Coordinates of C-alpha atoms in Angstrom, one line a residue:
N235 CA -27.3 6.3 10.7
R236 CA -24.7 8.7 9.4
G237 CA -21.2 8.5 6.8
T238 CA -19.4 10.1 10.2
P239 CA -20.4 8.9 13.2
I240 CA -20.5 5.0 11.2
A241 CA -16.5 5.4 10.6
V242 CA -15.8 6.9 13.9
K243 CA -17.9 3.9 15.6
L244 CA -15.9 1.6 13.7
L245 CA -12.9 3.3 14.3
A246 CA -13.2 3.0 18.0
Q247 CA -14.5 -1.3 17.6
T248 CA -10.8 -1.0 16.0
L249 CA -8.8 0.2 18.7
G250 CA -10.7 -1.2 21.4
E251 CA -9.8 -5.0 20.0
Q252 CA -6.5 -4.1 19.5
G253 CA -6.1 -3.3 23.1
H254 CA -6.4 0.5 23.4
S255 CA -8.3 1.9 26.5
V256 CA -10.4 4.3 24.2
H257 CA -12.1 7.3 25.9
L258 CA -15.3 8.3 23.4
L259 CA -16.4 11.6 23.9
V260 CA -19.9 12.3 21.8
F261 CA -22.5 14.8 21.8
H262 CA -25.4 14.0 24.0
E263 CA -28.0 12.5 21.4
G264 CA -27.5 9.0 20.2
E265 CA -28.4 6.1 20.5
E266 CA -26.4 3.7 23.7
I267 CA -23.8 0.8 22.3
S268 CA -21.4 -1.6 23.9
L269 CA -17.6 -2.0 22.6
P270 CA -14.3 -3.7 23.7
N271 CA -12.4 -1.2 25.8
V272 CA -14.4 2.2 25.2
T273 CA -16.3 4.1 27.5
I274 CA -18.7 6.1 26.0
H275 CA -19.0 9.6 27.1
R276 CA -22.0 12.7 26.4
S277 CA -21.6 15.6 26.6
A278 CA -24.9 17.9 28.5
S279 CA -27.6 17.1 27.4
L280 CA -29.2 20.5 26.5
P281 CA -33.7 21.7 25.6
G282 CA -34.4 22.4 22.4
I283 CA -31.3 21.2 20.8
R284 CA -32.1 18.2 18.7
D285 CA -31.8 16.5 15.7
I286 CA -28.2 17.9 15.0
K287 CA -27.8 17.5 10.8
P288 CA -23.9 16.9 9.3
G289 CA -22.8 20.3 8.2
L290 CA -21.8 23.6 10.0
S291 CA -24.8 24.8 11.7
L292 CA -25.5 26.6 15.1
K293 CA -26.4 23.5 16.7
K294 CA -23.6 21.8 15.9
L295 CA -21.4 24.8 17.5
I296 CA -23.5 25.5 20.8
C297 CA -22.9 20.8 21.3
D298 CA -19.1 21.3 20.7
F299 CA -18.9 24.2 23.1
F300 CA -20.3 21.8 25.8
V301 CA -17.9 18.7 24.0
F302 CA -14.9 21.3 25.2
L303 CA -15.3 21.8 28.3
K304 CA -16.5 17.8 29.4
A305 CA -13.0 17.2 27.3
I306 CA -11.4 19.5 29.7
R307 CA -13.8 17.8 33.0
L308 CA -12.5 14.7 31.3
L309 CA -8.4 15.8 31.1
R310 CA -7.8 17.2 34.3
S311 CA -9.8 13.7 36.3
G312 CA -8.0 11.7 34.1
S313 CA -4.4 9.9 32.5
F314 CA -4.4 9.9 28.5
D315 CA -1.9 9.4 26.0
L316 CA -3.0 11.5 23.2
V317 CA -6.6 12.3 22.6
H318 CA -7.9 10.9 18.5
A319 CA -9.9 14.2 17.0
V320 CA -12.3 13.9 14.5
E321 CA -13.4 16.9 12.1
E322 CA -14.3 20.6 13.9
A323 CA -12.6 18.4 16.9
V324 CA -9.5 19.1 15.8
F325 CA -9.7 22.3 17.0
M326 CA -10.8 21.7 20.2
A327 CA -7.6 18.8 20.5
L328 CA -5.3 21.7 19.2
A329 CA -6.3 24.1 22.5
L330 CA -6.2 21.3 24.7
K331 CA -2.4 20.1 23.1
F332 CA -1.3 23.7 24.6
L333 CA -3.7 23.5 27.7
F334 CA -2.5 20.2 28.8
R335 CA 0.8 19.4 27.1
I336 CA -1.3 16.5 25.3
P337 CA -0.9 15.3 22.0
Y338 CA -3.4 14.5 19.3
V339 CA -3.9 12.9 16.3
Y340 CA -5.8 14.5 13.3
D341 CA -9.2 12.3 11.4
M342 CA -9.9 14.3 8.6
D343 CA -13.0 13.1 7.2
S344 CA -13.3 16.3 5.3
L345 CA -12.0 20.1 3.7
M346 CA -13.9 22.2 6.9
S347 CA -13.1 25.2 4.8
L348 CA -14.8 24.0 1.3
Q349 CA -17.6 22.7 3.8
L350 CA -18.3 25.9 4.8
V351 CA -18.2 27.9 1.3
E352 CA -20.2 25.4 -1.1
K353 CA -23.0 25.1 1.9
Y354 CA -23.2 29.2 2.9
P355 CA -21.6 30.7 -0.7
S356 CA -22.0 33.7 1.6
L357 CA -18.9 33.3 3.9
H358 CA -16.3 32.7 1.6
L359 CA -14.2 35.9 3.1
L360 CA -13.8 33.6 6.0
R361 CA -12.9 30.7 3.6
R362 CA -8.8 31.1 4.1
G363 CA -8.8 32.3 7.8
M364 CA -10.4 28.6 8.1
E365 CA -8.3 27.1 5.8
W366 CA -5.3 28.8 8.0
L367 CA -7.0 26.7 11.2
E368 CA -6.5 23.7 9.4
K369 CA -3.5 23.6 8.1
K370 CA -2.0 24.4 12.0
A371 CA -4.0 21.9 12.9
V372 CA -2.5 19.6 10.8
Q373 CA 1.2 21.1 11.4
N374 CA 0.7 20.9 15.7
S375 CA -0.3 17.2 14.9
S376 CA 1.3 13.8 16.2
G377 CA -0.3 12.4 12.8
T378 CA -2.9 13.1 10.1
I379 CA -5.5 10.3 9.0
A380 CA -7.4 11.3 5.6
V381 CA -9.9 9.5 4.5
C382 CA -9.1 10.5 0.9
R383 CA -6.6 11.0 -1.6
A384 CA -7.9 14.4 -2.1
L385 CA -7.8 15.2 1.2
E386 CA -4.1 13.4 2.3
D387 CA -3.2 15.5 -0.7
T388 CA -3.8 18.2 1.5
A389 CA -2.4 17.4 4.6
R390 CA 1.3 17.1 2.8
K391 CA 0.9 20.2 1.3
F392 CA 0.2 21.6 5.1
A393 CA 3.0 19.5 6.8
P394 CA 5.5 17.5 4.2
S395 CA 7.2 16.2 7.0
N396 CA 4.7 15.0 9.7
L397 CA 3.5 11.4 9.7
I398 CA 0.4 11.9 7.3
V399 CA -1.8 7.9 6.4
R400 CA -4.7 7.6 4.1
L401 CA -7.4 5.3 5.8
E402 CA -10.2 5.0 3.6
D403 CA -14.2 3.7 4.9
I404 CA -14.3 0.4 4.3
T405 CA -18.3 -1.3 3.1
L406 CA -20.9 -2.3 6.3
L407 CA -21.7 -5.1 4.2
T408 CA -21.5 -8.4 6.2
D409 CA -21.8 -12.0 6.1
A410 CA -24.8 -12.2 8.8
A411 CA -28.6 -12.9 8.0
E412 CA -30.6 -9.6 7.7
E413 CA -34.2 -8.4 8.1
Q414 CA -36.2 -8.7 4.7
D415 CA -37.9 -6.4 3.7
S416 CA -39.2 -6.6 0.2
L417 CA -39.3 -3.6 -1.6
R418 CA -40.3 -4.7 -5.3
Q419 CA -42.9 -6.7 -3.0
R420 CA -44.4 -3.5 -0.7
L421 CA -44.2 -1.3 -3.1
G422 CA -45.1 -2.9 -6.2
I423 CA -42.1 -3.0 -8.6
P424 CA -42.0 -4.9 -11.5
G425 CA -39.3 -3.6 -13.4
T426 CA -35.9 -2.2 -13.5
M427 CA -35.3 -0.6 -9.5
L428 CA -32.4 2.3 -8.9
M429 CA -31.6 2.8 -5.2
Y430 CA -30.0 6.1 -3.3
V431 CA -29.4 5.5 0.5
G432 CA -28.1 8.4 2.2
N433 CA -29.0 11.7 3.4
L434 CA -31.1 14.2 1.3
E435 CA -29.1 17.8 1.9
K436 CA -28.2 19.5 -1.1
Y437 CA -24.3 18.4 -1.4
Q438 CA -25.8 15.1 -2.1
G439 CA -27.1 15.9 -5.3
I440 CA -30.8 14.4 -5.0
D441 CA -32.3 17.0 -7.2
L442 CA -29.8 16.7 -10.2
L443 CA -30.6 12.9 -9.8
I444 CA -34.8 13.3 -9.4
E445 CA -34.4 15.7 -12.2
S446 CA -32.1 13.4 -14.1
F447 CA -34.7 10.2 -13.6
R448 CA -37.6 12.4 -15.1
E449 CA -35.6 12.9 -18.0
A450 CA -34.7 9.2 -18.1
L451 CA -38.3 8.5 -17.7
D452 CA -39.5 9.6 -21.2
T453 CA -37.0 6.9 -22.9
T454 CA -37.4 3.8 -21.2
A455 CA -40.8 3.2 -19.3
A456 CA -39.2 -0.1 -17.3
A457 CA -37.0 2.1 -14.1
Y458 CA -38.4 2.5 -10.8
L459 CA -36.4 4.6 -8.1
V460 CA -36.3 4.1 -3.9
I461 CA -33.9 6.6 -2.3
I462 CA -33.9 5.3 1.6
G463 CA -32.8 7.4 4.2
G464 CA -33.2 11.1 4.8
S465 CA -35.2 13.4 7.5
Q466 CA -38.9 14.0 7.3
D467 CA -38.6 17.4 6.4
D468 CA -36.5 16.4 3.2
I469 CA -38.6 13.4 2.2
L470 CA -41.5 15.6 2.1
F471 CA -39.3 18.3 0.0
Y472 CA -38.7 16.0 -2.6
K473 CA -42.0 14.3 -2.0
Q474 CA -43.2 17.6 -4.0
R475 CA -41.0 17.9 -6.1
V476 CA -41.4 14.1 -7.0
E477 CA -45.4 14.9 -7.6
Q478 CA -44.7 18.2 -9.5
L479 CA -42.8 16.2 -12.3
S480 CA -45.6 13.4 -12.5
M481 CA -43.8 10.7 -11.3
E482 CA -46.1 9.3 -8.8
G483 CA -45.4 5.4 -8.5
R484 CA -42.3 5.5 -9.7
V485 CA -40.1 7.3 -7.0
F486 CA -40.6 6.1 -3.4
F487 CA -39.2 7.4 -0.1
C488 CA -38.2 4.7 2.2
G489 CA -37.0 6.9 4.7
Q490 CA -33.7 6.2 7.6
R491 CA -33.6 2.0 7.9
P492 CA -30.8 0.8 10.4
V493 CA -27.4 0.0 9.2
D494 CA -27.8 -4.4 9.8
M495 CA -30.4 -4.2 6.6
L496 CA -27.8 -2.2 4.4
G497 CA -26.6 -5.4 2.4
S498 CA -30.7 -6.5 2.3
Y499 CA -31.7 -3.4 0.5
L500 CA -28.8 -2.9 -1.8
S501 CA -29.3 -7.1 -2.7
Q502 CA -32.5 -6.2 -4.5
A503 CA -31.6 -3.2 -6.9
D504 CA -30.5 -3.4 -9.7
I505 CA -28.3 0.4 -10.0
L506 CA -26.8 2.3 -7.2
V507 CA -26.4 5.9 -7.8
S508 CA -24.1 8.6 -6.0
P509 CA -25.2 12.2 -7.9
R510 CA -23.2 13.5 -5.0
I511 CA -22.4 17.2 -6.5
Q512 CA -19.9 18.7 -4.1
G513 CA -17.5 18.1 -1.5
N514 CA -14.1 16.4 -2.2
N515 CA -14.1 13.1 0.5
T516 CA -15.7 9.9 -0.7
P517 CA -19.0 8.8 0.6
M518 CA -18.9 6.1 2.7
K519 CA -21.7 4.4 1.0
I520 CA -19.9 4.2 -2.7
Y521 CA -17.9 1.6 -0.6
S522 CA -21.1 -0.9 0.6
Y523 CA -22.2 0.1 -2.9
L524 CA -19.0 -1.4 -4.9
D525 CA -19.4 -4.5 -2.1
S526 CA -23.3 -5.6 -3.3
G527 CA -21.9 -6.8 -6.4
K528 CA -24.8 -4.0 -8.4
A529 CA -23.5 -1.3 -11.0
V530 CA -23.0 2.4 -9.2
L531 CA -23.7 5.1 -11.5
A532 CA -22.4 8.5 -9.8
T533 CA -21.4 11.4 -10.6
K534 CA -17.5 12.1 -12.7
L535 CA -16.4 14.5 -9.2
P536 CA -13.3 14.4 -7.8
T537 CA -15.1 12.7 -5.1
H538 CA -16.2 9.8 -6.9
T539 CA -13.2 9.5 -9.3
Q540 CA -10.2 9.0 -6.7
V541 CA -12.0 5.4 -5.2
L542 CA -14.1 4.6 -9.0
D543 CA -13.3 3.8 -12.7
D544 CA -14.7 3.4 -15.6
S545 CA -13.8 -0.4 -15.2
I546 CA -15.8 -0.6 -12.0
A547 CA -18.2 2.4 -11.8
C548 CA -20.8 4.3 -14.7
L549 CA -19.2 8.0 -14.4
V550 CA -21.1 10.9 -15.6
A551 CA -21.0 14.6 -15.4
P552 CA -22.9 16.1 -13.1
E553 CA -25.5 17.6 -15.1
K554 CA -29.1 16.4 -15.8
T555 CA -28.9 15.4 -19.7
S556 CA -25.4 13.1 -18.6
M557 CA -26.9 11.4 -15.7
A558 CA -30.2 10.9 -17.5
A559 CA -27.9 8.8 -20.4
G560 CA -26.0 6.8 -17.7
I561 CA -29.8 5.5 -16.5
I562 CA -31.0 4.6 -19.7
T563 CA -27.7 2.5 -20.4
L564 CA -27.3 0.9 -17.6
V565 CA -31.2 0.1 -17.2
N566 CA -31.5 -1.1 -21.2
N567 CA -28.0 -3.2 -20.7
A568 CA -28.3 -6.0 -18.3
E569 CA -24.8 -7.1 -18.9
L570 CA -22.8 -4.2 -18.6
R571 CA -24.3 -3.8 -15.0
K572 CA -23.2 -7.6 -14.1
N573 CA -19.7 -6.6 -15.5
L574 CA -19.3 -3.3 -13.2
G575 CA -20.9 -5.1 -11.0
A576 CA -19.0 -8.5 -10.3
R577 CA -15.4 -6.6 -10.9
A578 CA -16.3 -3.8 -8.1
R579 CA -16.6 -6.7 -5.8
E580 CA -13.4 -7.8 -6.2
R581 CA -11.9 -4.0 -6.0
V582 CA -13.4 -3.8 -2.9
K583 CA -12.1 -7.2 -1.1
S584 CA -9.0 -6.1 -2.1
E585 CA -8.6 -2.6 -1.1
Y586 CA -11.5 -2.2 1.4
S587 CA -12.2 -4.4 3.9
L588 CA -12.4 -4.9 6.9
P589 CA -9.2 -6.7 7.6
V590 CA -7.0 -4.1 5.7
F591 CA -8.9 -1.1 7.2
K592 CA -7.4 -3.0 10.4
K593 CA -4.5 -3.2 9.4
K594 CA -3.8 0.3 8.6
V595 CA -4.7 1.4 12.1
A596 CA -2.8 -0.9 13.4
A597 CA 0.6 0.1 11.7
F598 CA -0.4 3.6 11.9
Y599 CA -0.8 3.6 15.7
Q600 CA 3.0 1.3 15.7
A601 CA 4.8 4.7 13.6
L602 CA 3.0 7.5 15.9
F603 CA 4.1 5.2 18.9
L604 CA 7.8 4.9 17.5
R605 CA 8.5 8.2 16.3

């Protein structure tokens, strides 16, 4: 239920529906799904390698190695037109291009060199080497798909003459009936509900959110915070932090929930929060937040401002006092919340809907095959 796997599923489904024969190579763990014209292949299952978290890790590097071996076996046994490589898989695709003379598309969901340094500052000396590899990956690709404006600008800087397009994520909300889980009733929430949805990794800014909420409670006693998502270890860590700040009964952790219940949960909130403090790619949750028609509170950083502006969201500096002020403003102004939400929903319909996404995918591949 994380952003990148959801985006990959949507892309594979779209390509399959458009008549392409897709072979999707993934890690060994995950639920089994069925998509039109899509065959799913899994890498070897490894003892002790479970619950792989976002970002660089030893577990992920080990899994990547076995994905690469599986890719070699697939290319030796089948006939493929190209490789569509997501994130670090592009380095495998670069090697496969020279081994099998097969072209590849770079699906650029983040700037990995930046992620590496932000998560592990001690590895800053490796950043230039990673940037060089990313540059070579773009230059040798048949085309690059960037998930946001910042990454599109980077890709164009690396290879100005290459085929490069921006393909933003889209809302995950649908009109289908969803299972209901009344949070207000179950958790006993009588006042204004703030909600965060997503993992609880450090780059998401959960520490900032919790500390800002503590400061806001000193001014407004009508607010409650619901956090959906996160591993059990991360939830335990932040529950202890909430207890230290004496906010039991004000902050609730609901754990991981099915994506198909996202709309039901967002509809119950008054304010949706994205406190991200690192990275330059736009969080996938933002598009569903906007589509919910609820007010959005987010940090005023490029990760958000390449999609959000002051007409559709409350943007605040990534520090405690500013975010607390944003919380207080939205809690105390229902009319502002209503207006922000209405304008945000209109923006999604015109720019970040499923029909728009499908048209962009079809146009990219048509341009690719005509080159």
